[in-house]
mmCIF file of C-alpha atoms in Angstrom:
data_model
loop_
_atom_site.group_PDB
_atom_site.id
_atom_site.type_symbol
_atom_site.label_atom_id
_atom_site.label_comp_id
_atom_site.label_asym_id
_atom_site.label_seq_id
_atom_site.Cartn_x
_atom_site.Cartn_y
_atom_site.Cartn_z
ATOM 1 C CA MET A 12 0.000 0.000 0.000
ATOM 2 C CA VAL A 13 2.782 2.431 0.938
ATOM 3 C CA VAL A 14 4.632 1.770 -2.331
ATOM 4 C CA LYS A 15 1.632 1.616 -4.685
ATOM 5 C CA ASP A 16 -0.102 4.679 -3.266
ATOM 6 C CA SER A 17 3.055 6.683 -2.405
ATOM 7 C CA GLN A 18 1.986 6.913 1.222
ATOM 8 C CA PRO A 19 4.366 8.366 3.841
ATOM 9 C CA PHE A 20 5.831 6.070 6.493
ATOM 10 C CA SER A 21 4.108 8.277 9.069
ATOM 11 C CA ILE A 22 0.741 6.785 8.055
ATOM 12 C CA VAL A 23 1.198 4.188 10.814
ATOM 13 C CA ASP A 24 1.011 7.040 13.361
ATOM 14 C CA ASP A 25 -2.258 8.482 12.019
ATOM 15 C CA CYS A 26 -5.188 8.043 14.391
ATOM 16 C CA GLY A 27 -7.712 7.325 11.653
ATOM 17 C CA PHE A 28 -5.520 4.670 10.064
ATOM 18 C CA LYS A 29 -4.925 3.038 13.468
ATOM 19 C CA GLU A 30 -8.681 2.896 14.087
ATOM 20 C CA LEU A 31 -9.297 1.392 10.631
ATOM 21 C CA VAL A 32 -6.690 -1.335 11.137
ATOM 22 C CA ALA A 33 -8.027 -2.089 14.628
ATOM 23 C CA LEU A 34 -11.530 -2.403 13.182
ATOM 24 C CA LEU A 35 -10.289 -4.846 10.531
ATOM 25 C CA ASP A 36 -8.257 -6.919 13.003
ATOM 26 C CA SER A 37 -7.866 -5.802 16.614
ATOM 27 C CA ARG A 38 -5.084 -8.365 17.154
ATOM 28 C CA TYR A 39 -2.786 -6.830 14.531
ATOM 29 C CA THR A 40 0.051 -4.617 15.786
ATOM 30 C CA LEU A 41 1.092 -1.884 13.386
ATOM 31 C CA PRO A 42 4.836 -1.585 12.750
ATOM 32 C CA SER A 43 6.645 1.604 13.684
ATOM 33 C CA ARG A 44 7.812 4.039 11.027
ATOM 34 C CA ARG A 45 11.360 2.692 11.305
ATOM 35 C CA VAL A 46 10.255 -0.911 10.914
ATOM 36 C CA LEU A 47 7.950 0.007 8.019
ATOM 37 C CA LYS A 48 10.851 1.678 6.236
ATOM 38 C CA GLU A 49 12.962 -1.449 6.737
ATOM 39 C CA MET A 50 10.115 -3.555 5.298
ATOM 40 C CA VAL A 51 9.914 -1.360 2.190
ATOM 41 C CA VAL A 52 13.691 -1.420 1.698
ATOM 42 C CA LYS A 53 13.689 -5.215 2.033
ATOM 43 C CA ARG A 54 10.883 -5.558 -0.523
ATOM 44 C CA TYR A 55 12.744 -3.176 -2.853
ATOM 45 C CA GLU A 56 15.892 -5.301 -2.701
ATOM 46 C CA GLU A 57 13.864 -8.459 -3.370
ATOM 47 C CA GLU A 58 12.171 -6.951 -6.420
ATOM 48 C CA LYS A 59 15.458 -5.507 -7.682
ATOM 49 C CA THR A 60 17.091 -8.947 -7.460
ATOM 50 C CA LYS A 61 14.218 -10.458 -9.460
ATOM 51 C CA ALA A 62 14.458 -7.695 -12.075
ATOM 52 C CA LYS A 63 18.224 -8.189 -12.429
ATOM 53 C CA ALA A 64 17.701 -11.912 -12.951
ATOM 54 C CA VAL A 65 15.299 -11.118 -15.796
ATOM 55 C CA MET A 66 17.739 -8.609 -17.297
ATOM 56 C CA GLU A 67 20.448 -11.302 -17.420
ATOM 57 C CA ARG A 68 18.316 -13.294 -19.875
ATOM 58 C CA VAL A 69 17.502 -10.329 -22.109
ATOM 59 C CA GLU A 70 19.621 -10.054 -25.264
ATOM 60 C CA ALA A 71 18.956 -6.447 -26.276
ATOM 61 C CA VAL A 72 17.589 -3.331 -24.565
ATOM 62 C CA SER A 73 17.077 0.362 -25.186
ATOM 63 C CA LEU A 74 17.351 3.087 -22.573
ATOM 64 C CA THR A 75 15.614 6.399 -21.983
ATOM 65 C CA ALA A 76 17.361 9.021 -19.852
ATOM 66 C CA ASP A 77 16.162 12.365 -18.574
ATOM 67 C CA MET A 78 17.359 15.065 -16.182
ATOM 68 C CA TRP A 79 14.575 16.553 -14.067
ATOM 69 C CA THR A 80 14.066 18.673 -10.965
ATOM 70 C CA SER A 81 11.755 17.850 -8.074
ATOM 71 C CA ILE A 82 9.277 20.273 -6.517
ATOM 72 C CA ASN A 83 11.952 20.954 -3.879
ATOM 73 C CA MET A 84 14.407 21.894 -6.659
ATOM 74 C CA ASP A 85 16.513 18.759 -6.177
ATOM 75 C CA PRO A 86 18.036 17.509 -9.477
ATOM 76 C CA TYR A 87 17.794 13.855 -10.543
ATOM 77 C CA LEU A 88 18.872 11.647 -13.420
ATOM 78 C CA ALA A 89 16.292 8.987 -14.320
ATOM 79 C CA VAL A 90 17.228 6.025 -16.535
ATOM 80 C CA THR A 91 14.651 3.503 -17.731
ATOM 81 C CA CYS A 92 15.311 0.243 -19.579
ATOM 82 C CA HIS A 93 12.974 -1.161 -22.259
ATOM 83 C CA TYR A 94 13.012 -4.661 -23.713
ATOM 84 C CA VAL A 95 10.780 -7.355 -25.211
ATOM 85 C CA ASP A 96 9.938 -10.102 -22.713
ATOM 86 C CA ASP A 97 9.462 -13.857 -23.278
ATOM 87 C CA SER A 98 5.814 -13.304 -24.248
ATOM 88 C CA ALA A 99 6.812 -10.775 -26.947
ATOM 89 C CA LYS A 100 5.441 -7.832 -24.963
ATOM 90 C CA LEU A 101 7.214 -4.551 -24.312
ATOM 91 C CA ALA A 102 8.509 -4.462 -20.730
ATOM 92 C CA THR A 103 10.069 -1.673 -18.700
ATOM 93 C CA VAL A 104 12.431 -1.565 -15.727
ATOM 94 C CA LEU A 105 13.458 1.608 -13.920
ATOM 95 C CA LEU A 106 17.216 1.269 -13.499
ATOM 96 C CA GLY A 107 17.461 4.237 -11.195
ATOM 97 C CA VAL A 108 16.463 7.760 -10.223
ATOM 98 C CA LEU A 109 19.774 9.156 -9.040
ATOM 99 C CA PRO A 110 20.233 12.344 -6.991
ATOM 100 C CA PHE A 111 22.436 14.558 -9.151
ATOM 101 C CA PRO A 112 23.885 17.429 -7.083
ATOM 102 C CA GLU A 113 26.981 17.706 -9.305
ATOM 103 C CA THR A 114 27.018 19.923 -12.378
ATOM 104 C CA HIS A 115 25.094 18.505 -15.345
ATOM 105 C CA THR A 116 28.090 18.061 -17.595
ATOM 106 C CA ALA A 117 28.328 15.311 -20.201
ATOM 107 C CA VAL A 118 31.228 13.761 -18.253
ATOM 108 C CA ASN A 119 29.191 13.470 -15.037
ATOM 109 C CA ILE A 120 26.089 12.175 -16.831
ATOM 110 C CA THR A 121 28.184 9.604 -18.710
ATOM 111 C CA ALA A 122 29.753 8.356 -15.477
ATOM 112 C CA ALA A 123 26.343 7.983 -13.800
ATOM 113 C CA MET A 124 24.786 6.176 -16.768
ATOM 114 C CA ARG A 125 27.781 3.863 -17.201
ATOM 115 C CA SER A 126 27.611 2.976 -13.495
ATOM 116 C CA LEU A 127 23.927 2.020 -13.837
ATOM 117 C CA MET A 128 24.609 -0.018 -16.971
ATOM 118 C CA GLU A 129 27.367 -1.931 -15.172
ATOM 119 C CA GLU A 130 25.198 -2.525 -12.094
ATOM 120 C CA TRP A 131 22.337 -3.940 -14.185
ATOM 121 C CA GLY A 132 24.529 -5.872 -16.603
ATOM 122 C CA THR A 133 23.271 -4.087 -19.724
ATOM 123 C CA GLU A 134 26.692 -3.239 -21.151
ATOM 124 C CA GLY A 135 26.913 -4.611 -24.667
ATOM 125 C CA LYS A 136 23.132 -5.034 -24.827
ATOM 126 C CA VAL A 137 22.103 -1.397 -25.311
ATOM 127 C CA THR A 138 21.004 -0.787 -28.910
ATOM 128 C CA SER A 139 20.046 2.868 -28.431
ATOM 129 C CA ILE A 140 19.496 5.589 -25.860
ATOM 130 C CA VAL A 141 16.625 8.069 -26.146
ATOM 131 C CA THR A 142 17.059 11.546 -24.623
ATOM 132 C CA ASP A 143 16.093 15.142 -25.278
ATOM 133 C CA ALA A 144 18.254 17.287 -27.555
ATOM 134 C CA GLY A 145 20.266 18.893 -24.749
ATOM 135 C CA ALA A 146 23.937 19.250 -25.690
ATOM 136 C CA ASN A 147 25.060 17.528 -22.481
ATOM 137 C CA MET A 148 22.803 14.512 -23.097
ATOM 138 C CA VAL A 149 23.869 14.239 -26.744
ATOM 139 C CA ALA A 150 27.564 14.350 -25.786
ATOM 140 C CA SER A 151 26.987 11.816 -23.018
ATOM 141 C CA VAL A 152 25.426 9.237 -25.358
ATOM 142 C CA ARG A 153 28.226 9.834 -27.852
ATOM 143 C CA SER A 154 30.773 9.105 -25.100
ATOM 144 C CA LEU A 155 29.003 5.817 -24.348
ATOM 145 C CA ASN A 156 29.408 4.884 -28.026
ATOM 146 C CA VAL A 157 25.736 3.936 -28.380
ATOM 147 C CA ARG A 158 23.218 4.916 -31.065
ATOM 148 C CA HIS A 159 21.363 8.075 -30.003
ATOM 149 C CA ALA A 160 17.682 8.803 -30.687
ATOM 150 C CA PHE A 161 15.913 12.041 -29.849
ATOM 151 C CA CYS A 162 12.641 11.876 -27.957
ATOM 152 C CA PHE A 163 10.046 12.645 -30.640
ATOM 153 C CA ALA A 164 7.407 13.795 -28.121
ATOM 154 C CA HIS A 165 9.909 16.222 -26.587
ATOM 155 C CA SER A 166 10.920 17.539 -30.018
ATOM 156 C CA LEU A 167 7.256 17.940 -30.955
ATOM 157 C CA ASN A 168 6.733 19.903 -27.736
ATOM 158 C CA LEU A 169 9.560 22.286 -28.705
ATOM 159 C CA VAL A 170 8.185 22.732 -32.235
ATOM 160 C CA VAL A 171 4.684 23.683 -31.104
ATOM 161 C CA LYS A 172 5.862 25.828 -28.192
ATOM 162 C CA LYS A 173 8.229 27.782 -30.441
ATOM 163 C CA SER A 174 5.460 28.229 -33.020
ATOM 164 C CA LEU A 175 2.971 29.463 -30.412
ATOM 165 C CA ASP A 176 5.472 31.943 -28.999
ATOM 166 C CA ALA A 177 6.299 33.281 -32.473
ATOM 167 C CA THR A 178 2.675 33.934 -33.496
ATOM 168 C CA PRO A 179 1.540 37.553 -32.927
ATOM 169 C CA GLY A 180 -1.846 37.802 -31.218
ATOM 170 C CA LEU A 181 -1.620 34.434 -29.511
ATOM 171 C CA GLN A 182 0.632 35.717 -26.735
ATOM 172 C CA ASP A 183 -1.951 38.300 -25.682
ATOM 173 C CA LEU A 184 -4.788 35.788 -25.987
ATOM 174 C CA ARG A 185 -2.945 33.267 -23.819
ATOM 175 C CA THR A 186 -2.132 35.923 -21.221
ATOM 176 C CA ARG A 187 -5.782 36.942 -20.876
ATOM 177 C CA ALA A 188 -6.883 33.296 -20.890
ATOM 178 C CA ARG A 189 -4.477 32.565 -18.018
ATOM 179 C CA LYS A 190 -5.979 35.460 -16.032
ATOM 180 C CA VAL A 191 -9.485 34.051 -16.481
ATOM 181 C CA VAL A 192 -8.399 30.554 -15.437
ATOM 182 C CA THR A 193 -6.408 31.893 -12.465
ATOM 183 C CA PHE A 194 -9.446 33.801 -11.238
ATOM 184 C CA PHE A 195 -11.651 30.707 -11.212
ATOM 185 C CA LYS A 196 -8.912 28.566 -9.665
ATOM 186 C CA THR A 197 -8.007 30.951 -6.836
ATOM 187 C CA SER A 198 -11.464 32.223 -5.862
ATOM 188 C CA THR A 199 -13.787 29.771 -4.126
ATOM 189 C CA THR A 200 -16.720 32.060 -4.883
ATOM 190 C CA ALA A 201 -15.903 32.131 -8.588
ATOM 191 C CA LYS A 202 -15.333 28.377 -8.687
ATOM 192 C CA GLU A 203 -18.692 27.713 -7.055
ATOM 193 C CA LYS A 204 -20.460 30.193 -9.339
ATOM 194 C CA LEU A 205 -19.032 28.482 -12.434
ATOM 195 C CA ARG A 206 -20.181 25.088 -11.154
ATOM 196 C CA GLU A 207 -23.649 26.520 -10.448
ATOM 197 C CA VAL A 208 -23.926 28.051 -13.938
ATOM 198 C CA GLN A 209 -22.800 24.811 -15.599
ATOM 199 C CA GLU A 210 -25.478 22.863 -13.729
ATOM 200 C CA GLN A 211 -28.143 25.424 -14.640
ATOM 201 C CA MET A 212 -27.166 25.064 -18.296
ATOM 202 C CA ASN A 213 -27.331 21.260 -17.959
ATOM 203 C CA ARG A 214 -23.663 21.030 -18.814
ATOM 204 C CA PRO A 215 -21.104 18.669 -17.257
ATOM 205 C CA VAL A 216 -19.054 20.332 -14.538
ATOM 206 C CA LEU A 217 -15.781 20.799 -16.383
ATOM 207 C CA LYS A 218 -12.843 22.354 -14.545
ATOM 208 C CA LEU A 219 -10.657 24.911 -16.272
ATOM 209 C CA ILE A 220 -7.001 24.024 -16.856
ATOM 210 C CA GLN A 221 -4.085 26.381 -16.348
ATOM 211 C CA GLU A 222 -1.265 26.670 -18.854
ATOM 212 C CA VAL A 223 2.169 25.405 -17.797
ATOM 213 C CA ASP A 224 5.004 27.152 -19.592
ATOM 214 C CA THR A 225 7.089 24.029 -20.268
ATOM 215 C CA ARG A 226 4.269 21.895 -21.720
ATOM 216 C CA TRP A 227 2.521 23.101 -24.864
ATOM 217 C CA ASN A 228 -0.275 20.550 -24.458
ATOM 218 C CA SER A 229 -1.352 22.448 -21.331
ATOM 219 C CA THR A 230 -1.863 25.477 -23.611
ATOM 220 C CA TYR A 231 -4.035 23.330 -25.854
ATOM 221 C CA LEU A 232 -6.113 22.048 -22.924
ATOM 222 C CA MET A 233 -6.472 25.529 -21.426
ATOM 223 C CA LEU A 234 -7.857 26.975 -24.667
ATOM 224 C CA GLN A 235 -9.937 23.873 -25.381
ATOM 225 C CA HIS A 236 -11.679 23.918 -21.988
ATOM 226 C CA LEU A 237 -12.225 27.673 -22.143
ATOM 227 C CA PHE A 238 -13.753 27.339 -25.609
ATOM 228 C CA LYS A 239 -16.037 24.501 -24.490
ATOM 229 C CA GLU A 240 -17.155 26.444 -21.431
ATOM 230 C CA ARG A 241 -17.235 29.916 -23.027
ATOM 231 C CA GLN A 242 -20.940 30.415 -22.296
ATOM 232 C CA SER A 243 -20.659 29.188 -18.700
ATOM 233 C CA VAL A 244 -17.515 31.249 -18.052
ATOM 234 C CA GLY A 245 -19.051 34.364 -19.577
ATOM 235 C CA ALA A 246 -22.254 34.022 -17.562
ATOM 236 C CA ALA A 247 -20.338 33.406 -14.346
ATOM 237 C CA LEU A 248 -18.054 36.416 -14.853
ATOM 238 C CA ALA A 249 -21.064 38.640 -15.556
ATOM 239 C CA THR A 250 -22.449 37.952 -12.078
ATOM 240 C CA LEU A 251 -19.146 38.315 -10.175
ATOM 241 C CA LYS A 252 -17.421 41.473 -8.992
ATOM 242 C CA THR A 253 -14.075 41.295 -10.743
ATOM 243 C CA ASP A 254 -11.774 43.236 -13.048
ATOM 244 C CA VAL A 255 -11.063 40.086 -15.061
ATOM 245 C CA ARG A 256 -12.485 40.519 -18.540
ATOM 246 C CA PRO A 257 -14.032 37.560 -20.372
ATOM 247 C CA LEU A 258 -12.613 36.604 -23.731
ATOM 248 C CA SER A 259 -14.419 38.152 -26.685
ATOM 249 C CA SER A 260 -16.176 36.301 -29.482
ATOM 250 C CA GLU A 261 -13.191 37.186 -31.713
ATOM 251 C CA ASP A 262 -10.864 35.621 -29.139
ATOM 252 C CA TYR A 263 -12.873 32.418 -29.156
ATOM 253 C CA GLU A 264 -12.864 32.361 -32.968
ATOM 254 C CA THR A 265 -9.068 32.619 -32.866
ATOM 255 C CA ALA A 266 -8.850 29.896 -30.216
ATOM 256 C CA ASP A 267 -11.117 27.579 -32.217
ATOM 257 C CA ALA A 268 -9.163 28.066 -35.446
ATOM 258 C CA CYS A 269 -5.837 27.443 -33.681
ATOM 259 C CA LEU A 270 -7.197 24.417 -31.808
ATOM 260 C CA GLN A 271 -8.061 22.802 -35.139
ATOM 261 C CA LEU A 272 -4.422 23.122 -36.151
ATOM 262 C CA LEU A 273 -3.116 21.859 -32.824
ATOM 263 C CA SER A 274 -5.495 18.916 -32.368
ATOM 264 C CA PRO A 275 -3.461 16.268 -34.259
ATOM 265 C CA PHE A 276 -0.285 17.413 -32.504
ATOM 266 C CA PHE A 277 -1.984 16.847 -29.167
ATOM 267 C CA GLN A 278 -3.114 13.382 -30.276
ATOM 268 C CA ALA A 279 0.425 12.577 -31.481
ATOM 269 C CA THR A 280 1.910 13.661 -28.147
ATOM 270 C CA VAL A 281 -0.487 11.402 -26.243
ATOM 271 C CA GLU A 282 0.134 8.468 -28.606
ATOM 272 C CA LEU A 283 3.912 8.716 -28.337
ATOM 273 C CA SER A 284 3.889 9.099 -24.558
ATOM 274 C CA GLU A 285 2.578 5.580 -23.994
ATOM 275 C CA GLU A 286 4.879 2.968 -22.477
ATOM 276 C CA LYS A 287 3.377 -0.327 -23.585
ATOM 277 C CA ARG A 288 3.662 0.017 -27.347
ATOM 278 C CA VAL A 289 6.721 0.340 -29.565
ATOM 279 C CA SER A 290 6.607 3.744 -31.262
ATOM 280 C CA GLY A 291 9.762 3.899 -33.407
ATOM 281 C CA SER A 292 7.987 2.876 -36.610
ATOM 282 C CA LYS A 293 5.337 5.567 -36.112
ATOM 283 C CA ILE A 294 7.646 8.597 -36.103
ATOM 284 C CA ILE A 295 8.227 8.942 -39.868
ATOM 285 C CA PRO A 296 4.550 8.318 -40.833
ATOM 286 C CA MET A 297 3.364 10.597 -38.059
ATOM 287 C CA THR A 298 5.663 13.396 -39.209
ATOM 288 C CA LYS A 299 4.345 12.967 -42.747
ATOM 289 C CA MET A 300 0.698 13.032 -41.617
ATOM 290 C CA LEU A 301 1.253 16.134 -39.473
ATOM 291 C CA MET A 302 2.902 17.985 -42.352
ATOM 292 C CA LEU A 303 0.144 17.040 -44.817
ATOM 293 C CA TYR A 304 -2.497 18.068 -42.275
ATOM 294 C CA LEU A 305 -0.809 21.449 -41.773
ATOM 295 C CA TYR A 306 -0.667 22.171 -45.511
ATOM 296 C CA ASP A 307 -4.316 21.145 -45.942
ATOM 297 C CA THR A 308 -5.605 23.143 -42.965
ATOM 298 C CA ILE A 309 -3.585 26.274 -43.817
ATOM 299 C CA GLY A 310 -5.080 26.199 -47.299
ATOM 300 C CA LYS A 311 -8.621 25.983 -45.945
ATOM 301 C CA THR A 312 -8.549 28.424 -43.027
ATOM 302 C CA SER A 313 -9.487 32.058 -43.508
ATOM 303 C CA HIS A 314 -8.296 33.099 -40.060
ATOM 304 C CA ASP A 315 -5.090 35.160 -40.238
ATOM 305 C CA THR A 316 -3.727 34.167 -36.818
ATOM 306 C CA ALA A 317 -4.342 30.461 -37.433
ATOM 307 C CA LYS A 318 -2.767 30.710 -40.884
ATOM 308 C CA LEU A 319 0.334 32.349 -39.413
ATOM 309 C CA LEU A 320 0.518 29.749 -36.642
ATOM 310 C CA GLY A 321 0.314 27.005 -39.258
ATOM 311 C CA GLN A 322 3.097 28.584 -41.318
ATOM 312 C CA ASN A 323 5.305 28.820 -38.220
ATOM 313 C CA MET A 324 4.615 25.181 -37.418
ATOM 314 C CA VAL A 325 5.512 24.074 -40.968
ATOM 315 C CA SER A 326 8.795 25.979 -40.783
ATOM 316 C CA ASN A 327 9.705 24.599 -37.358
ATOM 317 C CA MET A 328 8.686 21.050 -38.337
ATOM 318 C CA GLN A 329 10.965 21.219 -41.367
ATOM 319 C CA ASN A 330 13.881 22.511 -39.299
ATOM 320 C CA LYS A 331 13.431 19.951 -36.518
ATOM 321 C CA PHE A 332 12.580 16.825 -38.515
ATOM 322 C CA ASP A 333 14.356 17.441 -41.816
ATOM 323 C CA THR A 334 16.731 14.489 -41.312
ATOM 324 C CA THR A 335 14.231 12.061 -39.763
ATOM 325 C CA GLU A 336 13.849 9.959 -42.917
ATOM 326 C CA SER A 337 17.614 9.488 -43.199
ATOM 327 C CA GLN A 338 18.019 7.953 -39.721
ATOM 328 C CA THR A 339 18.645 4.237 -40.200
ATOM 329 C CA ALA A 340 16.862 2.990 -37.066
ATOM 330 C CA LEU A 341 13.690 4.930 -37.889
ATOM 331 C CA THR A 342 13.656 4.092 -41.607
ATOM 332 C CA LEU A 343 14.167 0.380 -41.014
ATOM 333 C CA SER A 344 11.490 0.192 -38.317
ATOM 334 C CA THR A 345 9.034 1.972 -40.627
ATOM 335 C CA LEU A 346 9.823 -0.289 -43.580
ATOM 336 C CA LEU A 347 9.446 -3.385 -41.413
ATOM 337 C CA ASP A 348 6.096 -2.282 -40.012
ATOM 338 C CA PRO A 349 3.424 -3.901 -42.253
ATOM 339 C CA ARG A 350 1.076 -0.978 -41.585
ATOM 340 C CA PHE A 351 3.394 1.536 -43.260
ATOM 341 C CA LYS A 352 6.270 0.126 -45.350
ATOM 342 C CA THR A 353 7.154 2.717 -47.998
ATOM 343 C CA ILE A 354 3.839 4.611 -47.905
ATOM 344 C CA GLY A 355 4.820 5.987 -44.510
ATOM 345 C CA PHE A 356 7.563 8.113 -46.048
ATOM 346 C CA TYR A 357 7.102 11.725 -47.120
ATOM 347 C CA ASN A 358 10.132 11.462 -49.426
ATOM 348 C CA GLN A 359 9.821 8.415 -51.668
ATOM 349 C CA VAL A 360 13.473 8.771 -52.717
ATOM 350 C CA GLN A 361 14.459 8.044 -49.110
ATOM 351 C CA ALA A 362 12.075 5.083 -49.035
ATOM 352 C CA ALA A 363 13.632 3.636 -52.177
ATOM 353 C CA ALA A 364 17.157 4.121 -50.825
#
């Protein structure tokens, strides 16, 4: 329970939990926090031993590595191992989430990753390592002398975020949208009024979502939810004493036109963020489909802001994914996937080669 639900060890000192356990079995004596911690550590070592035994039988693996910072601003390096198990299903093992107080240089990252690979016996088995496009991560993988693959979902995030930031008119719209969402998220009165209006309109009670600067899909969800609830939000704001102005009908037209452009990019991000399905063969076809969709939608839209956003996205897609169809691992996986073969390629010359 503690591991699965991320419960603190102090749960064994909580009065309510003690009463619940006593009600279930009055004879059971709860362990102390110290003993509970020892139990978790023991279970961890048991599971780690089992996982290592499995890894010994695996012939080939790929790794994903990422640097991230906790809510307490503590840096970590996370390395995950992916392989195909005996039942031909994709399996995953977390090799480690290492505290990383040292500087994030390629040398330090390489040393940490090599140490994990040695501990888990994956040296000589790693076919590729997937990371973001950070210079330190790229140099680290090069030092390990392993094939490097960029995280497509991360690259897609950068493409859309850069395009959004470069589109005049959208910055102001997003700023005012954030103010509206913040108002309903920080005021209990406003939150309750919105819920009341939604119920009166026989609409599902849908919460607004705030934009997070590092994740473009949060921008998509913020605008999508605001657009869906535009009538409820407008009615609620009209009855509340606030300086926050509702978005205009022109704003919602802009949001709707831009959401149509962004929708397949959101779907692609969700699809490629799954763990249980191999996604390498999808990258080239997905890039092709996104580009064709952009060209088609730009040609049909009459909205200037959406058209400009689409043009920015085309330019950034070309810059970011121009060499995708020349990467051996991606081209081979696409050709070998019976769903795509050569039709998945945008450039048929590359497919023929």
